Amino acid sequence: GMTNSEWKVVLQSSCLRHHSVITAEGQSYFGHVAHSLFLYRGGLAERLSRLQNRERSAVSFWRHQRDSDCKMPSGDKCGILMLKIIEVHEECSMQVALCQKLLDPSSSVTSSSTDCSPVKMLKVLFTCHTAAQLKGQPDDIIHIHPPWLKLNLRNESIPVILNTHFTQRVTGNVKDSKDRKGSAVLPDRRRPVPLSLVFKIDTEPDNKSKCEEPQKVRVGSQPCCQEQPSTLNFTVNDSLLDVVETQGAAGWSETSIRVVVQRVYGLPSRDGLGASSAHQQPCGGRAELCLLIQDAYGIFSELQLQCNYVTAADIENYSSRWEGRACCLSGMKILQRTTRGRAPGLFSLIDSLWPPLLPIKIHGQDQGQLSCCSEINLPPPSFCYILAVHHSEGGDRIQEEDKISDFYLPPVVHTLDKILQVVDILQRCSFWATVIYMKPETIHSDSSPQEDTWMFVTDVTLQHTSEGLLRPRVLAVCIPPSCVLDLNLLQTLCGNLPRTLYFKDTVKENGRIICIERTVLSLQKPLLSYAAGVSEPTGPVILDELDSRTEANSLCSVKGIIIGVNERASFSWPACNKCGSNKLQQSAGNRIKFFGVIGREVGPLDCFVQAWSGHPDSSLALEEICLASPGSG
Amino acid sequence: NAVDLGAVLEQFSLVFCRLKFIFGPMALHALDLVDLRSVLHITSPCGRSTYQVTGSSGKTYTCYKSCHYCSCPAFIFSVLRKNDSMLCKHILAVYLSQAMGACQELSVSDQQMCDILLAKDG
Amino acid sequence: MAQVLCRVLCELGKHPRGCCLQGPGAGSPQDPDPVRKDSPISVQEEPGYGPQGPPLLLLGPSRSGKSGLLFMAAVLAAEEGAGPVIFLSRDPLQKVPGTGRTARDPLTLKQIRFLYPATPEELLRQLSSLHLASPSPSFLLLDGLERYLPPCSGPAEGAHISALLLDAASHLRCGLVVSAVPPADGTEGPFMAVERYFPTRCQLYPEMTTDVEETAAAYNIAFSNYLPEWILHVQEDGKLKIFPIKAQRPADT
């Protein structure tokens, strides 16, 4: 029958040119130590087991995504097989579906009889698991997502499709699918396969197990040989999952792994005294140095470096040393496995690095083979391992290569107008912009900030915006204490504004930027930047005028006429002659006091907007600020 | 010889995915038997030959060369009765061992071959 | 197809005017066009099998003439002179089945070795020792497999015997024909396993026809998936006659 020959060819094509295996001559293998359930370490079965686990989680992830995600992206369909089931039957606990390839993705109608091109038929194999989910019937349309595998068999004109775990039935009829849950017509079970047939495995003469030179490559070793298991493992691996799964939770791995360092950043130090960020560090700004690494299979991991003493200032040094380069790591320990739900900040950074720049390897796929899967279709990772490694200067745990890796995805540095227009909310973005004001204006040199720091940035694209464009001239950047800041940097900024700064991997929110964990601020100008040709703003900075859209924690320019003075508190109320609807209030911290002010014209003043207060009248608290113009101070 | 090993293992991954898809969990057990070099190819001077596979429990099962037969209970149940599969893990291990050259070899006399073929479980 | 059995049928159905009955085409059981009227019987080499083709399982109710057919096949095989013919049966043949045709040379019958293993274990031992026989057998026949599969046995026993039969035939590169009475009901039990090892089958099943002598029983002969082409008449004295279904003309043996 059909299945016989295709299994035969699967086995024939699976014939491996295996290097000679050491066998003890003349040893008869009767009797054998009973071994327990787990597989022989370092053996082929263990390798397959790892592949299986990986595949299983990929399949369940895909299924979960598919179920929760009703609409299919209508864009890129490359790599997806769109088929119509003609007939389906069961053979030896697998389901075999004879299918017709659909030419037009949007039509469920087969090509008309006037079409001269031969109809492309395919035989698709499903495991019983997939078949139970799919409940395929004749005339159903199915989509098989990559990675699937196509086999052209000898003596068979119809190719066979394997690895069909990612298959989905796309039939428009909702009612139809409900009916499926009931008594569906079961596909017939073909007659059992005759057992009188055997497969012939082609083996070449050099494949015999007798070996003359014992020192060939060994795959798996004799259980009775005294051998160090580490000799098999001590190779440079390029798969994070392999290392993680071989190691398990305990101990430091002896395996080396080759990865690309995509990002270097600091995370707030967890001292074991709780996650309280209010804990004051005497030496100021202590942080945990972390690397976001990626292996050849596209898998990410966050690597925490356990160093003697690292400040946020060191991050810049390590970044220039390691970021973008391939490194060989050894001696890692697995701390935990985290998921998208538990670490949204980490995954927003990972998402910004997806899809990868170069084709990644896929477990179980031949790299040279026709890859029916494009990276656009690969979903971004849903899990990430957190690893740790000891690092000391002069140590050999991290060995970087000289040139920048092709795999490195540097941050895309935009101008601020593009950040506002192009970047989506909650996406990571990077920019090079001039900080014109900072709040608080002075920084205590010793400790990390305990409250939000605000920076207000602008650049030429925002300053020179044409009238009529509803775009702010200044963008507010919020830096909560959880973002590791270099105190030296802050001190440099204090009193030295305006200063241009590189904001790397910040997160865009509605109308403002927020620096969360893993954002890095640096005085160093990035090498690759869309802002490269754009000059820095010269002349006084223009602020947006105060109006009804003004928000708290922003800068604005206000002008108006004083209509009243609170003599008790030395307040005065200029009324904005622009929108006229707000009563304005100047805070007590103002430097300029108004005496006899009523009727006097005021402004334009540069102000920091503190807060709206709702009662009794809607009013804004403003604080006048002094912006130094570029080129001064 | 790390590069060689890497290349060989790369091929293994590709092949194993196909094996696993078609044969399911049995592929894992069969590979385990291959790892442990559990397949013994027994030959006799007249040319008649057969296979013996040492199972995970230590019992040996006989698999014939010219047709799919194994003396193990799983063969009787899954293959003969339920037709869930066309072979058992021992037969698959025989094929894999043949392909990989991982069979142990044993020569016996013609007379001894009679007993072995009777497939009395050891 | 088991060429010898085809030749047996041809022998039985030989028309006195000298035309041979066409046997079924030498195709695989899945061949969609089984009857090729223009092709005479030819010996087909199939991989793994000897020149006789794949093993054949002959099924039919008791006393439907299977032993006779098998015996005739043994004679024809012995006449080939390729080597001794092994005829296995649990019970010795009461008499030489009346095919009416004896071997041309009486010495030919000496080439047939009749062995009567009494129990399944003895049968297995015979089969596992066949490679010791010298000279090497050229044909293997087993009459009445069901007698070695009592109701208490299961698929394991059926599979073991069948697999060892195939193994012996494969090693010796000899032809194999096995006859058996299929169980009356269901497919559970040892016979289910036997059928898995013999995809090539020939079935005899009773024919209800009026134009037949009262002393004879009639059976249709059908190869796997094919429509019956002949009718076999078994007379009380054991004589066998064969008639093609379409021709409707009896041929004498």
JSON list of C-alpha atoms in Angstrom, two decimals, chain A residues 5-172:
[
{"chain": "A", "resi": 5, "resn": "SER", "atom": "CA", "xyz": [6.55, 2.51, 0.36]},
{"chain": "A", "resi": 6, "resn": "GLU", "atom": "CA", "xyz": [6.64, 5.92, 1.88]},
{"chain": "A", "resi": 7, "resn": "TRP", "atom": "CA", "xyz": [7.82, 4.58, 5.19]},
{"chain": "A", "resi": 8, "resn": "LYS", "atom": "CA", "xyz": [10.34, 2.59, 3.29]},
{"chain": "A", "resi": 9, "resn": "VAL", "atom": "CA", "xyz": [11.70, 5.68, 1.68]},
{"chain": "A", "resi": 10, "resn": "VAL", "atom": "CA", "xyz": [11.65, 7.62, 4.89]},
{"chain": "A", "resi": 11, "resn": "LEU", "atom": "CA", "xyz": [13.89, 5.00, 6.34]},
{"chain": "A", "resi": 12, "resn": "GLN", "atom": "CA", "xyz": [16.01, 4.87, 3.22]},
{"chain": "A", "resi": 13, "resn": "SER", "atom": "CA", "xyz": [16.43, 8.59, 3.15]},
{"chain": "A", "resi": 14, "resn": "SER", "atom": "CA", "xyz": [17.20, 8.46, 6.80]},
{"chain": "A", "resi": 15, "resn": "CYS", "atom": "CA", "xyz": [20.21, 6.35, 6.15]},
{"chain": "A", "resi": 16, "resn": "LEU", "atom": "CA", "xyz": [23.03, 8.01, 7.90]},
{"chain": "A", "resi": 17, "resn": "ARG", "atom": "CA", "xyz": [26.61, 8.07, 6.94]},
{"chain": "A", "resi": 18, "resn": "HIS", "atom": "CA", "xyz": [27.72, 7.20, 10.36]},
{"chain": "A", "resi": 19, "resn": "HIS", "atom": "CA", "xyz": [31.28, 7.24, 11.41]},
{"chain": "A", "resi": 20, "resn": "SER", "atom": "CA", "xyz": [32.51, 4.04, 12.80]},
{"chain": "A", "resi": 21, "resn": "VAL", "atom": "CA", "xyz": [31.40, 3.09, 16.20]},
{"chain": "A", "resi": 22, "resn": "ILE", "atom": "CA", "xyz": [33.70, 1.48, 18.61]},
{"chain": "A", "resi": 23, "resn": "THR", "atom": "CA", "xyz": [32.60, -2.03, 19.35]},
{"chain": "A", "resi": 24, "resn": "ALA", "atom": "CA", "xyz": [34.58, -4.41, 21.37]},
{"chain": "A", "resi": 25, "resn": "GLU", "atom": "CA", "xyz": [35.48, -7.25, 19.07]},
{"chain": "A", "resi": 26, "resn": "GLY", "atom": "CA", "xyz": [33.89, -10.56, 19.78]},
{"chain": "A", "resi": 27, "resn": "GLN", "atom": "CA", "xyz": [31.72, -9.30, 22.54]},
{"chain": "A", "resi": 28, "resn": "SER", "atom": "CA", "xyz": [28.42, -10.99, 22.77]},
{"chain": "A", "resi": 29, "resn": "TYR", "atom": "CA", "xyz": [25.70, -8.92, 24.12]},
{"chain": "A", "resi": 30, "resn": "PHE", "atom": "CA", "xyz": [23.61, -11.32, 26.04]},
{"chain": "A", "resi": 31, "resn": "GLY", "atom": "CA", "xyz": [22.49, -10.07, 29.33]},
{"chain": "A", "resi": 32, "resn": "HIS", "atom": "CA", "xyz": [22.30, -6.44, 30.07]},
{"chain": "A", "resi": 33, "resn": "VAL", "atom": "CA", "xyz": [22.08, -4.22, 33.07]},
{"chain": "A", "resi": 34, "resn": "ALA", "atom": "CA", "xyz": [18.50, -3.23, 33.53]},
{"chain": "A", "resi": 35, "resn": "HIS", "atom": "CA", "xyz": [18.31, 0.50, 33.27]},
{"chain": "A", "resi": 36, "resn": "SER", "atom": "CA", "xyz": [15.57, 2.74, 34.46]},
{"chain": "A", "resi": 37, "resn": "LEU", "atom": "CA", "xyz": [13.30, 5.02, 32.61]},
{"chain": "A", "resi": 38, "resn": "PHE", "atom": "CA", "xyz": [15.59, 7.84, 31.81]},
{"chain": "A", "resi": 39, "resn": "LEU", "atom": "CA", "xyz": [17.52, 7.73, 28.67]},
{"chain": "A", "resi": 40, "resn": "TYR", "atom": "CA", "xyz": [21.17, 7.17, 28.28]},
{"chain": "A", "resi": 41, "resn": "ARG", "atom": "CA", "xyz": [22.83, 10.50, 28.70]},
{"chain": "A", "resi": 42, "resn": "GLY", "atom": "CA", "xyz": [24.44, 11.98, 25.68]},
{"chain": "A", "resi": 43, "resn": "GLY", "atom": "CA", "xyz": [22.75, 9.48, 23.44]},
{"chain": "A", "resi": 44, "resn": "LEU", "atom": "CA", "xyz": [20.61, 9.90, 20.38]},
{"chain": "A", "resi": 45, "resn": "ALA", "atom": "CA", "xyz": [17.41, 9.18, 22.25]},
{"chain": "A", "resi": 46, "resn": "GLU", "atom": "CA", "xyz": [18.09, 11.96, 24.66]},
{"chain": "A", "resi": 47, "resn": "ARG", "atom": "CA", "xyz": [18.67, 14.30, 21.79]},
{"chain": "A", "resi": 48, "resn": "LEU", "atom": "CA", "xyz": [15.40, 13.33, 20.23]},
{"chain": "A", "resi": 49, "resn": "SER", "atom": "CA", "xyz": [13.67, 13.72, 23.55]},
{"chain": "A", "resi": 50, "resn": "ARG", "atom": "CA", "xyz": [14.86, 17.30, 23.73]},
{"chain": "A", "resi": 51, "resn": "LEU", "atom": "CA", "xyz": [13.67, 17.94, 20.24]},
{"chain": "A", "resi": 52, "resn": "GLN", "atom": "CA", "xyz": [10.33, 16.45, 21.15]},
{"chain": "A", "resi": 53, "resn": "ASN", "atom": "CA", "xyz": [9.88, 18.65, 24.19]},
{"chain": "A", "resi": 54, "resn": "ARG", "atom": "CA", "xyz": [10.77, 21.71, 22.25]},
{"chain": "A", "resi": 55, "resn": "GLU", "atom": "CA", "xyz": [8.40, 20.81, 19.50]},
{"chain": "A", "resi": 56, "resn": "ARG", "atom": "CA", "xyz": [5.64, 20.03, 21.94]},
{"chain": "A", "resi": 57, "resn": "SER", "atom": "CA", "xyz": [5.85, 23.45, 23.55]},
{"chain": "A", "resi": 58, "resn": "ALA", "atom": "CA", "xyz": [6.03, 25.08, 20.16]},
{"chain": "A", "resi": 59, "resn": "VAL", "atom": "CA", "xyz": [2.94, 23.21, 19.05]},
{"chain": "A", "resi": 60, "resn": "SER", "atom": "CA", "xyz": [0.97, 24.03, 22.17]},
{"chain": "A", "resi": 61, "resn": "PHE", "atom": "CA", "xyz": [2.06, 27.64, 21.98]},
{"chain": "A", "resi": 62, "resn": "TRP", "atom": "CA", "xyz": [0.96, 27.79, 18.38]},
{"chain": "A", "resi": 63, "resn": "ARG", "atom": "CA", "xyz": [-2.36, 26.15, 19.12]},
{"chain": "A", "resi": 64, "resn": "HIS", "atom": "CA", "xyz": [-3.04, 28.48, 22.01]},
{"chain": "A", "resi": 65, "resn": "GLN", "atom": "CA", "xyz": [-2.19, 31.48, 19.91]},
{"chain": "A", "resi": 66, "resn": "ARG", "atom": "CA", "xyz": [-4.33, 30.31, 17.09]},
{"chain": "A", "resi": 67, "resn": "ASP", "atom": "CA", "xyz": [-7.34, 29.65, 19.28]},
{"chain": "A", "resi": 68, "resn": "SER", "atom": "CA", "xyz": [-7.19, 32.95, 21.05]},
{"chain": "A", "resi": 69, "resn": "ASP", "atom": "CA", "xyz": [-6.49, 34.90, 17.93]},
{"chain": "A", "resi": 70, "resn": "CYS", "atom": "CA", "xyz": [-9.49, 34.82, 15.71]},
{"chain": "A", "resi": 71, "resn": "LYS", "atom": "CA", "xyz": [-8.33, 36.75, 12.78]},
{"chain": "A", "resi": 72, "resn": "MET", "atom": "CA", "xyz": [-5.51, 35.67, 10.57]},
{"chain": "A", "resi": 73, "resn": "PRO", "atom": "CA", "xyz": [-3.12, 38.33, 9.40]},
{"chain": "A", "resi": 74, "resn": "SER", "atom": "CA", "xyz": [-4.08, 38.85, 5.83]},
{"chain": "A", "resi": 75, "resn": "GLY", "atom": "CA", "xyz": [-0.66, 39.91, 4.79]},
{"chain": "A", "resi": 76, "resn": "ASP", "atom": "CA", "xyz": [2.14, 37.53, 4.31]},
{"chain": "A", "resi": 77, "resn": "LYS", "atom": "CA", "xyz": [1.07, 34.00, 3.53]},
{"chain": "A", "resi": 78, "resn": "CYS", "atom": "CA", "xyz": [4.33, 32.70, 2.31]},
{"chain": "A", "resi": 79, "resn": "GLY", "atom": "CA", "xyz": [5.17, 29.24, 3.58]},
{"chain": "A", "resi": 80, "resn": "ILE", "atom": "CA", "xyz": [1.59, 28.30, 4.40]},
{"chain": "A", "resi": 81, "resn": "LEU", "atom": "CA", "xyz": [0.16, 25.38, 2.47]},
{"chain": "A", "resi": 82, "resn": "MET", "atom": "CA", "xyz": [-3.44, 25.94, 1.52]},
{"chain": "A", "resi": 83, "resn": "LEU", "atom": "CA", "xyz": [-5.17, 22.71, 0.66]},
{"chain": "A", "resi": 84, "resn": "LYS", "atom": "CA", "xyz": [-8.56, 21.20, 0.14]},
{"chain": "A", "resi": 85, "resn": "ILE", "atom": "CA", "xyz": [-9.18, 17.74, 1.51]},
{"chain": "A", "resi": 86, "resn": "ILE", "atom": "CA", "xyz": [-10.43, 15.31, -1.10]},
{"chain": "A", "resi": 87, "resn": "GLU", "atom": "CA", "xyz": [-10.40, 12.13, 0.91]},
{"chain": "A", "resi": 88, "resn": "VAL", "atom": "CA", "xyz": [-9.22, 11.07, 4.31]},
{"chain": "A", "resi": 89, "resn": "HIS", "atom": "CA", "xyz": [-8.62, 7.67, 5.83]},
{"chain": "A", "resi": 90, "resn": "GLU", "atom": "CA", "xyz": [-6.75, 6.10, 8.68]},
{"chain": "A", "resi": 91, "resn": "GLU", "atom": "CA", "xyz": [-3.74, 3.87, 8.47]},
{"chain": "A", "resi": 92, "resn": "CYS", "atom": "CA", "xyz": [-1.96, 2.49, 11.50]},
{"chain": "A", "resi": 93, "resn": "SER", "atom": "CA", "xyz": [-3.01, 5.30, 13.85]},
{"chain": "A", "resi": 94, "resn": "MET", "atom": "CA", "xyz": [-2.06, 8.03, 11.43]},
{"chain": "A", "resi": 95, "resn": "GLN", "atom": "CA", "xyz": [-4.47, 9.90, 9.26]},
{"chain": "A", "resi": 96, "resn": "VAL", "atom": "CA", "xyz": [-3.77, 10.21, 5.58]},
{"chain": "A", "resi": 97, "resn": "ALA", "atom": "CA", "xyz": [-5.48, 12.97, 3.66]},
{"chain": "A", "resi": 98, "resn": "LEU", "atom": "CA", "xyz": [-5.39, 13.23, -0.08]},
{"chain": "A", "resi": 99, "resn": "CYS", "atom": "CA", "xyz": [-5.45, 16.94, -0.74]},
{"chain": "A", "resi": 100, "resn": "GLN", "atom": "CA", "xyz": [-5.54, 19.35, -3.60]},
{"chain": "A", "resi": 101, "resn": "LYS", "atom": "CA", "xyz": [-3.35, 22.38, -3.55]},
{"chain": "A", "resi": 102, "resn": "LEU", "atom": "CA", "xyz": [-5.32, 25.59, -3.81]},
{"chain": "A", "resi": 103, "resn": "LEU", "atom": "CA", "xyz": [-3.99, 28.07, -6.30]},
{"chain": "A", "resi": 104, "resn": "ASP", "atom": "CA", "xyz": [-5.80, 31.16, -5.20]},
{"chain": "A", "resi": 105, "resn": "PRO", "atom": "CA", "xyz": [-5.43, 31.86, -1.49]},
{"chain": "A", "resi": 106, "resn": "SER", "atom": "CA", "xyz": [-8.74, 33.58, -1.23]},
{"chain": "A", "resi": 107, "resn": "SER", "atom": "CA", "xyz": [-10.83, 31.09, -3.10]},
{"chain": "A", "resi": 108, "resn": "SER", "atom": "CA", "xyz": [-12.09, 27.80, -1.86]},
{"chain": "A", "resi": 109, "resn": "VAL", "atom": "CA", "xyz": [-13.10, 26.73, -5.32]},
{"chain": "A", "resi": 110, "resn": "THR", "atom": "CA", "xyz": [-10.87, 24.39, -7.20]},
{"chain": "A", "resi": 111, "resn": "SER", "atom": "CA", "xyz": [-9.45, 25.40, -10.52]},
{"chain": "A", "resi": 112, "resn": "SER", "atom": "CA", "xyz": [-11.97, 25.16, -13.26]},
{"chain": "A", "resi": 113, "resn": "SER", "atom": "CA", "xyz": [-11.94, 22.47, -15.85]},
{"chain": "A", "resi": 114, "resn": "THR", "atom": "CA", "xyz": [-10.72, 24.90, -18.45]},
{"chain": "A", "resi": 115, "resn": "ASP", "atom": "CA", "xyz": [-7.53, 25.38, -16.52]},
{"chain": "A", "resi": 116, "resn": "CYS", "atom": "CA", "xyz": [-4.79, 23.56, -18.36]},
{"chain": "A", "resi": 117, "resn": "SER", "atom": "CA", "xyz": [-2.35, 23.30, -15.49]},
{"chain": "A", "resi": 118, "resn": "PRO", "atom": "CA", "xyz": [-2.42, 19.93, -13.77]},
{"chain": "A", "resi": 119, "resn": "VAL", "atom": "CA", "xyz": [-4.04, 19.91, -10.40]},
{"chain": "A", "resi": 120, "resn": "LYS", "atom": "CA", "xyz": [-1.43, 19.55, -7.70]},
{"chain": "A", "resi": 121, "resn": "MET", "atom": "CA", "xyz": [-2.22, 16.73, -5.37]},
{"chain": "A", "resi": 122, "resn": "LEU", "atom": "CA", "xyz": [-0.54, 16.05, -2.10]},
{"chain": "A", "resi": 123, "resn": "LYS", "atom": "CA", "xyz": [-0.78, 13.31, 0.47]},
{"chain": "A", "resi": 124, "resn": "VAL", "atom": "CA", "xyz": [-0.72, 14.78, 3.94]},
{"chain": "A", "resi": 125, "resn": "LEU", "atom": "CA", "xyz": [0.04, 12.75, 7.04]},
{"chain": "A", "resi": 126, "resn": "PHE", "atom": "CA", "xyz": [-1.39, 13.72, 10.40]},
{"chain": "A", "resi": 127, "resn": "THR", "atom": "CA", "xyz": [-0.62, 12.24, 13.78]},
{"chain": "A", "resi": 128, "resn": "CYS", "atom": "CA", "xyz": [-3.67, 11.01, 15.68]},
{"chain": "A", "resi": 129, "resn": "HIS", "atom": "CA", "xyz": [-3.27, 14.02, 17.96]},
{"chain": "A", "resi": 130, "resn": "THR", "atom": "CA", "xyz": [-3.46, 16.55, 15.17]},
{"chain": "A", "resi": 131, "resn": "ALA", "atom": "CA", "xyz": [-6.21, 14.60, 13.46]},
{"chain": "A", "resi": 132, "resn": "ALA", "atom": "CA", "xyz": [-8.34, 14.64, 16.60]},
{"chain": "A", "resi": 133, "resn": "GLN", "atom": "CA", "xyz": [-8.02, 18.40, 16.82]},
{"chain": "A", "resi": 134, "resn": "LEU", "atom": "CA", "xyz": [-8.55, 18.99, 13.16]},
{"chain": "A", "resi": 135, "resn": "LYS", "atom": "CA", "xyz": [-11.53, 16.69, 12.50]},
{"chain": "A", "resi": 136, "resn": "GLY", "atom": "CA", "xyz": [-10.92, 17.02, 8.81]},
{"chain": "A", "resi": 137, "resn": "GLN", "atom": "CA", "xyz": [-13.59, 16.00, 6.34]},
{"chain": "A", "resi": 138, "resn": "PRO", "atom": "CA", "xyz": [-13.66, 15.97, 2.55]},
{"chain": "A", "resi": 139, "resn": "ASP", "atom": "CA", "xyz": [-14.10, 19.44, 1.05]},
{"chain": "A", "resi": 140, "resn": "ASP", "atom": "CA", "xyz": [-12.58, 21.12, 4.09]},
{"chain": "A", "resi": 141, "resn": "ILE", "atom": "CA", "xyz": [-9.96, 23.78, 3.49]},
{"chain": "A", "resi": 142, "resn": "ILE", "atom": "CA", "xyz": [-6.90, 23.48, 5.66]},
{"chain": "A", "resi": 143, "resn": "HIS", "atom": "CA", "xyz": [-3.86, 25.64, 6.18]},
{"chain": "A", "resi": 144, "resn": "ILE", "atom": "CA", "xyz": [-0.63, 24.01, 7.11]},
{"chain": "A", "resi": 145, "resn": "HIS", "atom": "CA", "xyz": [1.77, 26.43, 8.73]},
{"chain": "A", "resi": 146, "resn": "PRO", "atom": "CA", "xyz": [5.49, 25.97, 8.57]},
{"chain": "A", "resi": 147, "resn": "PRO", "atom": "CA", "xyz": [7.65, 24.19, 9.42]},
{"chain": "A", "resi": 148, "resn": "TRP", "atom": "CA", "xyz": [6.26, 21.32, 7.37]},
{"chain": "A", "resi": 149, "resn": "LEU", "atom": "CA", "xyz": [8.30, 18.87, 5.41]},
{"chain": "A", "resi": 150, "resn": "LYS", "atom": "CA", "xyz": [7.78, 17.62, 1.92]},
{"chain": "A", "resi": 151, "resn": "LEU", "atom": "CA", "xyz": [9.00, 14.25, 0.70]},
{"chain": "A", "resi": 152, "resn": "ASN", "atom": "CA", "xyz": [9.16, 13.22, -2.91]},
{"chain": "A", "resi": 153, "resn": "LEU", "atom": "CA", "xyz": [9.16, 9.46, -2.95]},
{"chain": "A", "resi": 154, "resn": "ARG", "atom": "CA", "xyz": [10.60, 7.22, -5.59]},
{"chain": "A", "resi": 155, "resn": "ASN", "atom": "CA", "xyz": [7.98, 5.45, -7.67]},
{"chain": "A", "resi": 156, "resn": "GLU", "atom": "CA", "xyz": [5.28, 7.74, -6.34]},
{"chain": "A", "resi": 157, "resn": "SER", "atom": "CA", "xyz": [3.99, 10.72, -8.24]},
{"chain": "A", "resi": 158, "resn": "ILE", "atom": "CA", "xyz": [2.27, 12.37, -5.31]},
{"chain": "A", "resi": 159, "resn": "PRO", "atom": "CA", "xyz": [4.52, 14.03, -2.74]},
{"chain": "A", "resi": 160, "resn": "VAL", "atom": "CA", "xyz": [3.95, 13.47, 0.95]},
{"chain": "A", "resi": 161, "resn": "ILE", "atom": "CA", "xyz": [3.77, 16.18, 3.58]},
{"chain": "A", "resi": 162, "resn": "LEU", "atom": "CA", "xyz": [5.06, 15.49, 7.10]},
{"chain": "A", "resi": 163, "resn": "ASN", "atom": "CA", "xyz": [5.44, 17.48, 10.31]},
{"chain": "A", "resi": 164, "resn": "THR", "atom": "CA", "xyz": [1.94, 18.80, 10.04]},
{"chain": "A", "resi": 165, "resn": "HIS", "atom": "CA", "xyz": [1.52, 19.76, 13.67]},
{"chain": "A", "resi": 166, "resn": "PHE", "atom": "CA", "xyz": [0.64, 23.33, 12.80]},
{"chain": "A", "resi": 167, "resn": "THR", "atom": "CA", "xyz": [-2.48, 22.73, 10.80]},
{"chain": "A", "resi": 168, "resn": "GLN", "atom": "CA", "xyz": [-5.69, 24.62, 11.06]},
{"chain": "A", "resi": 169, "resn": "ARG", "atom": "CA", "xyz": [-9.02, 24.07, 9.44]},
{"chain": "A", "resi": 170, "resn": "VAL", "atom": "CA", "xyz": [-10.27, 27.16, 7.70]},
{"chain": "A", "resi": 171, "resn": "THR", "atom": "CA", "xyz": [-13.86, 26.60, 6.83]},
{"chain": "A", "resi": 172, "resn": "GLY", "atom": "CA", "xyz": [-16.12, 29.59, 6.97]}
]
